[in-house]
XYZ file of C-alpha atoms in Angstrom:
567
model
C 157.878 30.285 260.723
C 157.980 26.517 259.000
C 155.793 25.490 262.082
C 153.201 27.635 260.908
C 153.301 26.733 257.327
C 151.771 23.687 254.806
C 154.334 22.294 252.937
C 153.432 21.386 249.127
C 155.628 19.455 246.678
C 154.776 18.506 243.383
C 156.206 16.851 240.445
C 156.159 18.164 236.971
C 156.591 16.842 233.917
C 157.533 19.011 231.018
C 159.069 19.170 227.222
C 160.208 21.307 224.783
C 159.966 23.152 221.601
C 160.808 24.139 218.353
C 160.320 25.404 214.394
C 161.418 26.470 211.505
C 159.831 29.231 209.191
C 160.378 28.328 205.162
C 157.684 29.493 202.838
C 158.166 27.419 199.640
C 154.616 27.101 198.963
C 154.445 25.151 195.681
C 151.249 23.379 194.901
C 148.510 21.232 197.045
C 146.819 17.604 197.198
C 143.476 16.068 197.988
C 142.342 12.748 199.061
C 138.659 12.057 200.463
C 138.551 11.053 204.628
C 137.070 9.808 207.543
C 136.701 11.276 211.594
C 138.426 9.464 214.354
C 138.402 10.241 217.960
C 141.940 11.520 218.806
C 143.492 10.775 222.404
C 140.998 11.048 224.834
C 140.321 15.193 225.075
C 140.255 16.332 221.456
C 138.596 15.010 218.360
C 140.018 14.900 214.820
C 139.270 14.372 211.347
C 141.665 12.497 209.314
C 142.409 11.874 206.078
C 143.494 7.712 204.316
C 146.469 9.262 202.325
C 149.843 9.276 203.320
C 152.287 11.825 201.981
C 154.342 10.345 199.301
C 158.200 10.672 199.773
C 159.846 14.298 199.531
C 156.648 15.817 199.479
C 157.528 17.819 202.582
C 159.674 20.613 201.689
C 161.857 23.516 202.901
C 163.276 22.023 206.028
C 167.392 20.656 206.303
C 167.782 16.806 206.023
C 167.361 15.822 209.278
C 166.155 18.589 211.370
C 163.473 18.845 213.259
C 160.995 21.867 212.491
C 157.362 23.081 213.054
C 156.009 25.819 211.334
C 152.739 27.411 212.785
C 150.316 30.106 211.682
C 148.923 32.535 214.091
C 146.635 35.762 214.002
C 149.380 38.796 214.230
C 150.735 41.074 215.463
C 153.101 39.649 218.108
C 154.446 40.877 221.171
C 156.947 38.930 222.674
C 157.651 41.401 225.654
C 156.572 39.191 228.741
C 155.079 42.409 230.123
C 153.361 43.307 227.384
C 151.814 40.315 225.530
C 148.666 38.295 226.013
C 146.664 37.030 222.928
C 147.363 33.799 221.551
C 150.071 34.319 219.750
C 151.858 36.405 222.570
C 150.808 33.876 224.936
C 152.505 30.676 222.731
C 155.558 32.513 221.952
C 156.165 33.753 225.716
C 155.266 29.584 227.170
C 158.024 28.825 224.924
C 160.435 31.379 225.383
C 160.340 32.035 229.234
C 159.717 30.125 232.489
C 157.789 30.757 235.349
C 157.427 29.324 238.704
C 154.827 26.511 238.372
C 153.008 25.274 235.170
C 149.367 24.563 234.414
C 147.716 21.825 234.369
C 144.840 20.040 232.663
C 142.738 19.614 235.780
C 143.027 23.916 236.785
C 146.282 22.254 239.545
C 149.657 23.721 238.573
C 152.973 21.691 239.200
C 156.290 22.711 240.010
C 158.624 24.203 237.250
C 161.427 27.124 238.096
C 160.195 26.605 241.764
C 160.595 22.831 242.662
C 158.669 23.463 246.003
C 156.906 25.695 247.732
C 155.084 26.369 251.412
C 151.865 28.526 252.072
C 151.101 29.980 255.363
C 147.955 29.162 257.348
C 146.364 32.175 256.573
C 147.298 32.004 253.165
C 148.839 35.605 252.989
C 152.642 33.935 252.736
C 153.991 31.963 249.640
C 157.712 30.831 249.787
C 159.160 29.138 246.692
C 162.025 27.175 246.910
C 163.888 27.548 243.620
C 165.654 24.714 241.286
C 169.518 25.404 241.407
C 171.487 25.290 238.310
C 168.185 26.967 235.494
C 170.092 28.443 233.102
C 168.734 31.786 230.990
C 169.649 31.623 227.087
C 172.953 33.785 228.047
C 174.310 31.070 230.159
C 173.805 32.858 233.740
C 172.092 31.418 236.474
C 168.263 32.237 237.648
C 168.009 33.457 240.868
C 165.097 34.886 243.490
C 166.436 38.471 242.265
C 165.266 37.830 238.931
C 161.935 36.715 240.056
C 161.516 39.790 241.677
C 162.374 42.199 239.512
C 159.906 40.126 236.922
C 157.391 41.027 238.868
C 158.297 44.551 239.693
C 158.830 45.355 236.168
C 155.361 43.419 235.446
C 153.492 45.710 237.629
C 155.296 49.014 236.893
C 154.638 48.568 233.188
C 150.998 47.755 234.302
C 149.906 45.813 231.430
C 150.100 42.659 230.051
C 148.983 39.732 232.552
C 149.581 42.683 235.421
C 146.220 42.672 236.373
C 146.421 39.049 238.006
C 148.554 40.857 240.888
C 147.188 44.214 241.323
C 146.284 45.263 244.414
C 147.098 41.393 245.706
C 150.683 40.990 246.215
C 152.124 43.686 248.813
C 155.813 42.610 248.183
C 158.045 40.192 247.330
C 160.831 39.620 249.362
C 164.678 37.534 248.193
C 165.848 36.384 251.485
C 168.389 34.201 249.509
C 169.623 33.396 245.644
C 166.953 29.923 245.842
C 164.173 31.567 247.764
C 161.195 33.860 246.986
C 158.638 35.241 249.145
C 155.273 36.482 248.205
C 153.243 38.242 250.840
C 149.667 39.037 249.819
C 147.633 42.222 250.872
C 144.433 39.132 251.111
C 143.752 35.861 250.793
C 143.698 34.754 246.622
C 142.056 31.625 246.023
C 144.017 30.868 242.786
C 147.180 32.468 243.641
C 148.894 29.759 242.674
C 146.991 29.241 239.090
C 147.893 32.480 238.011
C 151.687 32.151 238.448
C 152.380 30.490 234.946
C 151.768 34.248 234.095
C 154.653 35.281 235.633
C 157.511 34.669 233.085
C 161.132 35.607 234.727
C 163.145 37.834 232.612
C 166.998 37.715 233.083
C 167.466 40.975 235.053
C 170.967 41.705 234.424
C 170.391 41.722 230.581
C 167.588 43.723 230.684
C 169.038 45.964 232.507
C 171.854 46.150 230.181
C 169.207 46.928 227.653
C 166.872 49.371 229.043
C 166.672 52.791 227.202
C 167.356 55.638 229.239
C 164.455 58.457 228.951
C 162.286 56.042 229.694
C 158.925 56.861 231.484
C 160.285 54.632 234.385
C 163.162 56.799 235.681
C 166.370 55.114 236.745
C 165.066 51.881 234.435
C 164.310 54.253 231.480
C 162.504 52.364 229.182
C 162.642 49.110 231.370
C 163.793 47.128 229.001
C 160.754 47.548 226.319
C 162.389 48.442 223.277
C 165.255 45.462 223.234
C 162.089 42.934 224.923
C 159.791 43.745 221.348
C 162.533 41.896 219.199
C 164.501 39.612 221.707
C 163.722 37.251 224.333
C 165.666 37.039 227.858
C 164.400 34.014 228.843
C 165.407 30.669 230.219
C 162.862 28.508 228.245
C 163.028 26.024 226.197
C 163.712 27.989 223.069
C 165.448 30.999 222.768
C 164.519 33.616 219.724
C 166.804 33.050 216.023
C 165.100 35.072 214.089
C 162.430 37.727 214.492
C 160.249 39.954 211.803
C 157.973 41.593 213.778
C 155.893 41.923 210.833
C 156.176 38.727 209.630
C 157.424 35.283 211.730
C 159.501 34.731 214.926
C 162.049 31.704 215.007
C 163.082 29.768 217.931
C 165.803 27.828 218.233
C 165.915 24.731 221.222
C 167.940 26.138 223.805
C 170.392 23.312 224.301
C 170.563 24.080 228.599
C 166.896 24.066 228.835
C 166.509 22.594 232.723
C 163.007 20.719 232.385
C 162.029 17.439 230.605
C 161.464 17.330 227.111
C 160.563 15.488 224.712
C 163.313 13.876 222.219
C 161.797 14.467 219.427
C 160.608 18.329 220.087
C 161.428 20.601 217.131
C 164.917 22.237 216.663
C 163.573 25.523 215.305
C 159.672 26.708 216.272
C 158.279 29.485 213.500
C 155.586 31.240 214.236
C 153.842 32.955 210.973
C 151.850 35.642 211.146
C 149.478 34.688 208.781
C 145.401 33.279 208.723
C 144.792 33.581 204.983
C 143.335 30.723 203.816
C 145.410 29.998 200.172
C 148.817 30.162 201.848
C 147.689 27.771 204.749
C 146.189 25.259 202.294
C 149.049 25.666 200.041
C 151.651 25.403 202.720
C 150.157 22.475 204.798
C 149.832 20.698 201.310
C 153.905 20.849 200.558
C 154.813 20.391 204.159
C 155.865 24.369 204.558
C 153.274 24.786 207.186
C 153.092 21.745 209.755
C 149.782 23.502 212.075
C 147.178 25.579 210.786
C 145.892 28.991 213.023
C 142.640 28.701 214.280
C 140.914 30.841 212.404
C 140.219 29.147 208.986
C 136.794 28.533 207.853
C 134.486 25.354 207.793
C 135.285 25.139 204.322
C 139.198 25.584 204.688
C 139.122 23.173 207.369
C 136.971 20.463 205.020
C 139.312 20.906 202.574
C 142.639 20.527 204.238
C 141.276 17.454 206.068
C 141.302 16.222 202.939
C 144.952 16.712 202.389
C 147.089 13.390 202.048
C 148.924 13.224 206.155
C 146.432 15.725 207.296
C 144.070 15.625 210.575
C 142.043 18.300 211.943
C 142.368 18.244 215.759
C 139.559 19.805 217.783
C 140.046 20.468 221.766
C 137.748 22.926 223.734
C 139.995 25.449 224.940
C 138.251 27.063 227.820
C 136.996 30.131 225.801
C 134.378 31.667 224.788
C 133.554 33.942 221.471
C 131.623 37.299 222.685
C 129.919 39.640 220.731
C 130.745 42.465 223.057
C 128.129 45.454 223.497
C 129.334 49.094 224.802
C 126.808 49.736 227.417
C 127.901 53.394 227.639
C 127.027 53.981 223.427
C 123.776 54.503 222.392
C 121.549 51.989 221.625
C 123.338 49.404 223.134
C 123.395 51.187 227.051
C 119.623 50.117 226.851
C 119.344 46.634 228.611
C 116.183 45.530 226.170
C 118.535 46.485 223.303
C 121.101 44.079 224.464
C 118.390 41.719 224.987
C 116.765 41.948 221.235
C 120.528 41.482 219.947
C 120.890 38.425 221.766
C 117.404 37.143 219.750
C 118.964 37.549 216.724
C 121.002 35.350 216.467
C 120.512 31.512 215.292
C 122.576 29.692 217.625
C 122.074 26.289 216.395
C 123.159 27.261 212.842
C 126.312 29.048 214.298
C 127.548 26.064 216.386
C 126.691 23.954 213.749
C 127.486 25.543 210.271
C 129.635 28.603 211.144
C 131.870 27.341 213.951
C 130.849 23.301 213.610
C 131.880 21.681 216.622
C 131.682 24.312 219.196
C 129.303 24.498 222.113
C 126.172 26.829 222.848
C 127.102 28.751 225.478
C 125.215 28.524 229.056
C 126.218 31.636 230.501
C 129.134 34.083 229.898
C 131.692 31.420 230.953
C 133.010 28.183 229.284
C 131.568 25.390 230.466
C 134.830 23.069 230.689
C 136.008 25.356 233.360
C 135.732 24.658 237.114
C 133.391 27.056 238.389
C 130.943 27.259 234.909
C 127.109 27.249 235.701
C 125.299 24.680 233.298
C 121.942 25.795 234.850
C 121.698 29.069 233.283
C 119.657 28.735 230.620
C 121.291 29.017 226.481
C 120.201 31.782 224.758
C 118.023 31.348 221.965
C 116.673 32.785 218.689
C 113.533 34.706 219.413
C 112.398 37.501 216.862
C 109.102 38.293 218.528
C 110.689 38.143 221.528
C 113.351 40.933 219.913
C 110.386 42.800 218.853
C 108.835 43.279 222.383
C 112.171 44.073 223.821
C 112.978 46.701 221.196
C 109.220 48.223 221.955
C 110.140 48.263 225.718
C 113.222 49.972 225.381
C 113.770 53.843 225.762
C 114.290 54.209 221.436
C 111.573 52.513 220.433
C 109.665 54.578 218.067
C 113.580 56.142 216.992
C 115.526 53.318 216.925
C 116.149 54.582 212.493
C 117.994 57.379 214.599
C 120.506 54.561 216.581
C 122.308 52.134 213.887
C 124.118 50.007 215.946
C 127.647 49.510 214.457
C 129.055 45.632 214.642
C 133.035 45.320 214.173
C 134.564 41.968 212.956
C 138.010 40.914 213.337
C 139.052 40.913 209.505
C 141.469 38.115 210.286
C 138.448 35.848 211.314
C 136.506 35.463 207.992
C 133.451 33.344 209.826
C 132.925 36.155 212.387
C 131.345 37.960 208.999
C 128.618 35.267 208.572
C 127.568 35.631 212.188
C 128.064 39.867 211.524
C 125.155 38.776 208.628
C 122.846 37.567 210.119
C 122.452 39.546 212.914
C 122.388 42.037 210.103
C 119.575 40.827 208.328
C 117.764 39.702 211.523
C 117.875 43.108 212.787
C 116.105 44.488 209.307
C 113.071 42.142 210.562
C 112.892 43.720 213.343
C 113.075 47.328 212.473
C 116.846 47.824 213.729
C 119.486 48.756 211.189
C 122.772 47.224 212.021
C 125.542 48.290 210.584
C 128.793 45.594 210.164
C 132.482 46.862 209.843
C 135.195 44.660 208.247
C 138.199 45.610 211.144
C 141.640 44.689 211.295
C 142.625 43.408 215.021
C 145.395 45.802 215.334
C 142.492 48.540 214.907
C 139.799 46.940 216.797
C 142.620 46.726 219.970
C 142.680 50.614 219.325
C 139.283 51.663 218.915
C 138.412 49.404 222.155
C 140.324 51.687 224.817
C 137.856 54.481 225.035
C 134.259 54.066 225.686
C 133.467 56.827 222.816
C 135.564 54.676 220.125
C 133.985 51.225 221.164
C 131.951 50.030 218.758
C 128.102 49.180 220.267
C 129.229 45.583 219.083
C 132.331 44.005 218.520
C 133.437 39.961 218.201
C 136.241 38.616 220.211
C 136.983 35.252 221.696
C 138.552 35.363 224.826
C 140.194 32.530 226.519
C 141.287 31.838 229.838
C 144.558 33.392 231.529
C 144.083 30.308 234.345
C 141.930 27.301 234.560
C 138.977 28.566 236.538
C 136.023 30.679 236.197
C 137.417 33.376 238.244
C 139.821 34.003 235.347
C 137.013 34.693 232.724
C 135.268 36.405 235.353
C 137.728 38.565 236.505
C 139.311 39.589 233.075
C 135.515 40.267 231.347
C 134.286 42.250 234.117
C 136.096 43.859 236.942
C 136.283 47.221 236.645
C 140.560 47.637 236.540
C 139.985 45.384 232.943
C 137.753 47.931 231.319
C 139.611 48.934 227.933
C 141.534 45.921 227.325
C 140.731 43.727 223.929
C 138.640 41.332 226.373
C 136.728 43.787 228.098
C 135.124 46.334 225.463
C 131.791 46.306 227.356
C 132.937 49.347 229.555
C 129.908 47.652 232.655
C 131.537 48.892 235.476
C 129.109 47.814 237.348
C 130.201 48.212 240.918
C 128.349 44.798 242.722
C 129.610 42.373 239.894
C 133.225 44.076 240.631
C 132.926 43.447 244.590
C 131.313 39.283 244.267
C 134.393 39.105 241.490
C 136.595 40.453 244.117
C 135.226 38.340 246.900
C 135.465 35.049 245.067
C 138.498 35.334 244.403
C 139.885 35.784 248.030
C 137.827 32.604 248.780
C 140.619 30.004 249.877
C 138.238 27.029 250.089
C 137.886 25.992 246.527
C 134.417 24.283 246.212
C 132.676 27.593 248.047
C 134.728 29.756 245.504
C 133.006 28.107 242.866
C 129.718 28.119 243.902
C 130.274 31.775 244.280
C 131.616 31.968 240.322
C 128.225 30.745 239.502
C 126.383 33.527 241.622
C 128.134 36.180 239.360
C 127.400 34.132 235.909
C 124.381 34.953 236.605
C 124.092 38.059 237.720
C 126.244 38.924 234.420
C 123.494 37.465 232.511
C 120.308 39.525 234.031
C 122.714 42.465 232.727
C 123.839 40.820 229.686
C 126.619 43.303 228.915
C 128.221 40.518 226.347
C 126.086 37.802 224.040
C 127.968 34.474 225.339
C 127.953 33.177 220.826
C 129.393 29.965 221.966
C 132.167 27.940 223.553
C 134.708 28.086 221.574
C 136.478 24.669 220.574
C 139.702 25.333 218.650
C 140.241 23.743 215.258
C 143.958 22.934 213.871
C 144.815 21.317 210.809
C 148.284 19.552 211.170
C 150.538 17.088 209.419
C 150.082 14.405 211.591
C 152.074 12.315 209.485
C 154.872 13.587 211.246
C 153.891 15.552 214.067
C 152.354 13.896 217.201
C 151.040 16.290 218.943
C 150.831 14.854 222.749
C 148.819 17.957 224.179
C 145.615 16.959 222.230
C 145.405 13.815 224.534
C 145.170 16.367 227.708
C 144.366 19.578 226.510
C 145.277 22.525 228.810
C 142.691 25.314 228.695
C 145.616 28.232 229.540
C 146.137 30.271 226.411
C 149.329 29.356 224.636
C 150.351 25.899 226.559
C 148.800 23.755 223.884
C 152.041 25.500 221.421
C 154.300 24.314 224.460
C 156.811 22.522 221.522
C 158.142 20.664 224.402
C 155.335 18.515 224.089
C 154.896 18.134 220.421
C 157.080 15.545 218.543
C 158.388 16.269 214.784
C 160.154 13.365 212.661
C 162.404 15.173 210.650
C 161.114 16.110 207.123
């Protein structure tokens, strides 16, 4: 068997995390500032002042804490989660058996080696001895395998990465796993960070019986939603689920780290933009969500210690159209919505700093097509389309209904003017204010999908494929980043065979034939790249991601990597 396989080793260098939650929001400062370029893959905006003494408040003499806001709810089950805030929390909380790179490569992490077969249907990890989960026992191959197991029983989550691809995985002993594949996938290997290991005796211990999963019961899901059994580098303190998650540094962590990573990591479920000004300003908050305004984000660079950091995080914002809902299943519909809209003025005033999109896929990823043309803002051009569609002369009888994610307050001005773009044209658009908890419901059935709805999606890996895959293949219809319920049959067989494209330069070329074949359907309007915006004390944070930002959702919150001076 070795004769026949390629032998790969890889090092890996990794940290830790940490953060504490403390809400003492007590007043704010202001101080004019400048823009500097920050490492060499993010930009941020700075601000002269320096945070006088004691001004930071709410954290122990001498311990190390970061505070973060994120977009809520959270779901810290490793089979269940996948938006940002899922995605941080689980990075930080579990480990998997490589970790992703800047460059789309992964390196070793619980698997310190591994060999693939010439015909690339065989993957055998060779496992670290000695990684610790938070209870003290040791990881072994069983507890990669059940991960998975339970991963694709459950059948949600990250689940769809390996369905249909991986025929079994096989434990021949406690330091070796085996993956055999039902077909060659290209970035087998890339989508592996999505494959956190859960301790298997303790969830066991822990699974409900009466479960729909009979002799696992509930497999675990009840005791995963409020605790972690994970061998990461923090291990959950605190948890309320409607509020923040703690996590504690887990003092056996097995990776690098750095020295400096937090003690405690809080996660806040919050985006509203008085408590993150007020909090950043008394040094209760240490990183701002993503989600603020322009105008928040102009006024806490102007904070005394505060920057505004600025990486491009491989994603994309989509206004989604349901192409099974009337007026939107009408391809010169989708095409007049797309003329609506004022790109420039949305990359530039709404969401300054992003990118207009060329095509429906980011172009920092490997794989993107910069050739397809931008879209553009065209209202004659939305006229004609409207006249060539099959309501024209009705379309008073069609309002097309636009959901927002209420947590996003900018998504409303785009939600505008589309609005009042539409009135020009003779097509009444009708915007919803929706919380993301209901927007996640209404999404799973064509008949409750909106005709339009906002979301940015990022990537699960760091290629095309994953956008690709995730956006349009037919298993991904009803998820939060699929609403557009396509299901078109062609797109879902070049996704399928680009993916089981070993070679890596003809895989991409093939990513670009389906970019554009998603854009003669234009099932989604592509808004812009998205570029993620983060206020942060950088008086006494350095955050070392921002110099090589990852575009994997959640590995820029890897605390490993983020040094806090205590304060």
């Amino acid at each position: 068997m070795r004769s026949a396989l390629r032998r790969r080793t890889l090092w890996v260098p990794l940290l830790s995390l940490a953060t504490a939650l403390v809400l003492v929001l007590q007043g704010c400062g202001g101080s004019s500032g400048g823009t500097e370029t920050g490492g060499g893959g993010a930009s941020v905006s700075e601000t002269g002042g320096a945070a006088s003494e004691g001004q930071a408040g709410g954290a122990a003499e001498g311990k190390r804490v970061l505070r973060a806001t994120f977009a809520w709810p959270l779901k810290i089950d490793p089979a269940i989660g996948t938006d940002e805030a899922a995605s941080t929390a689980l990075v930080n909380l579990y480990s998997s058996l490589v970790y992703p790179t800047a460059s789309g490569e992964v390196q070793p992490y619980v698997a310190e080696s591994w060999d693939v077969s010439d015909d690339h249907l065989t993957y055998t990890f060779h496992l670290r001895k000695g990684v610790k989960f938070h209870d003290g026992t040791e990881l072994t191959s069983a507890d990669v395998k059940f991960s998975f197991e339970r991963l694709m029983a459950i059948g949600q989550g990250f689940s769809y990465l390996f369905k249909g691809r991986v025929a079994s995985v096989e434990t021949p002993d406690p330091y070796t796993v085996i993956f055999k594949l039902t077909k060659p996938f290209g970035p087998f290997l890339s989508t592996l960070p999505r494959l956190y290991i859960v301790n298997s005796a303790l969830v066991k211990a822990n699974e409900a019986a009466g479960g729909a999963y009979g002799e696992n019961g509930d497999y675990g899901m009840a005791y995963l939603n409020a605790h972690d059994a994970g061998s990461g580098a923090y291990e959950v303190e605190e948890f309320d689920i409607a509020t923040h998650i703690t996590m504690k540094k887990f003092p056996d962590f097995f990776a690098e780290r750095d020295p400096d990573s937090p003690d405690e990591f809080t996660m806040i479920g919050t985006t509203e933009a008085s408590t993150v000004r007020t909090g950043m300003a008394n040094g209760t908050i240490d990183i701002s969500d993503q989600w603020q305004t322009a105008e928040a984000y102009d006024a806490l660079a102007k904070l005394p210690g505060v920057k505004v950091a600025a990486f491009a995080d491989g994603g994309q914002m989509y206004l989604m159209m349901n192409t099974k809902k009337a007026p939107t299943d009408d391809l010169h519909v989708r095409k007049a919505l797309s003329m609506l809209l004022d790109y420039d003025v949305i990359t530039k005033d709404i969401f300054p700093g992003t990118q207009i999109s060329h095509g429906p896929v980011s172009g920092v990823l490997p794989g993107a097509d910069a050739t397809i043309p931008a879209l553009s803002f065209d209202l004659d051009g939305a006229k004609a389309e409207l006249a060539a569609s099959k309501y024209a002369g009705k379309l008073d009888q069609y309002p097309v209904v636009f959901e927002w994610t209420a947590e996003v307050p900018s998504e409303e001005k785009i939600a505008l003017m589309l609005q009042a773009n539409a009135q020009k044209v003779g097509l009444n658009v009708k915007i919803v204010k929706t919380p993301w908890t209901t927007i996640i419901e209404h999404v799973s059935k064509p008949e409750t999908t909106p005709n339009l709805v906002s979301i940015q999606v990022a990537p699960d890996y760091g290629e095309a494929g994953s956008m690709l895959d995730i956006k349009y293949s037919i298993a991904n219809q009803g998820s939060w980043q699929e609403t557009e319920w396509l299901g078109d049959k062609e797109i879902d067989s070049m996704i399928a065979d680009a993916l089981s494209t070993i070679d890596t330069q003809e895989r991409l070329a093939k990513y670009k034939a389906i970019e554009r074949k998603v854009m003669e359907l234009l099932p989604s309007i592509p808004a812009f790249d998205t570029v993620a915006h983060h206020a942060y004390r950088a008086d006494y944070i350095t955050w070392k991601q921002l110099d090589d930002p990852i575009p994997v959702l959640g590995y820029m919150f890897d605390a490993r990597f983020i040094a806090v001076k205590p304060h």
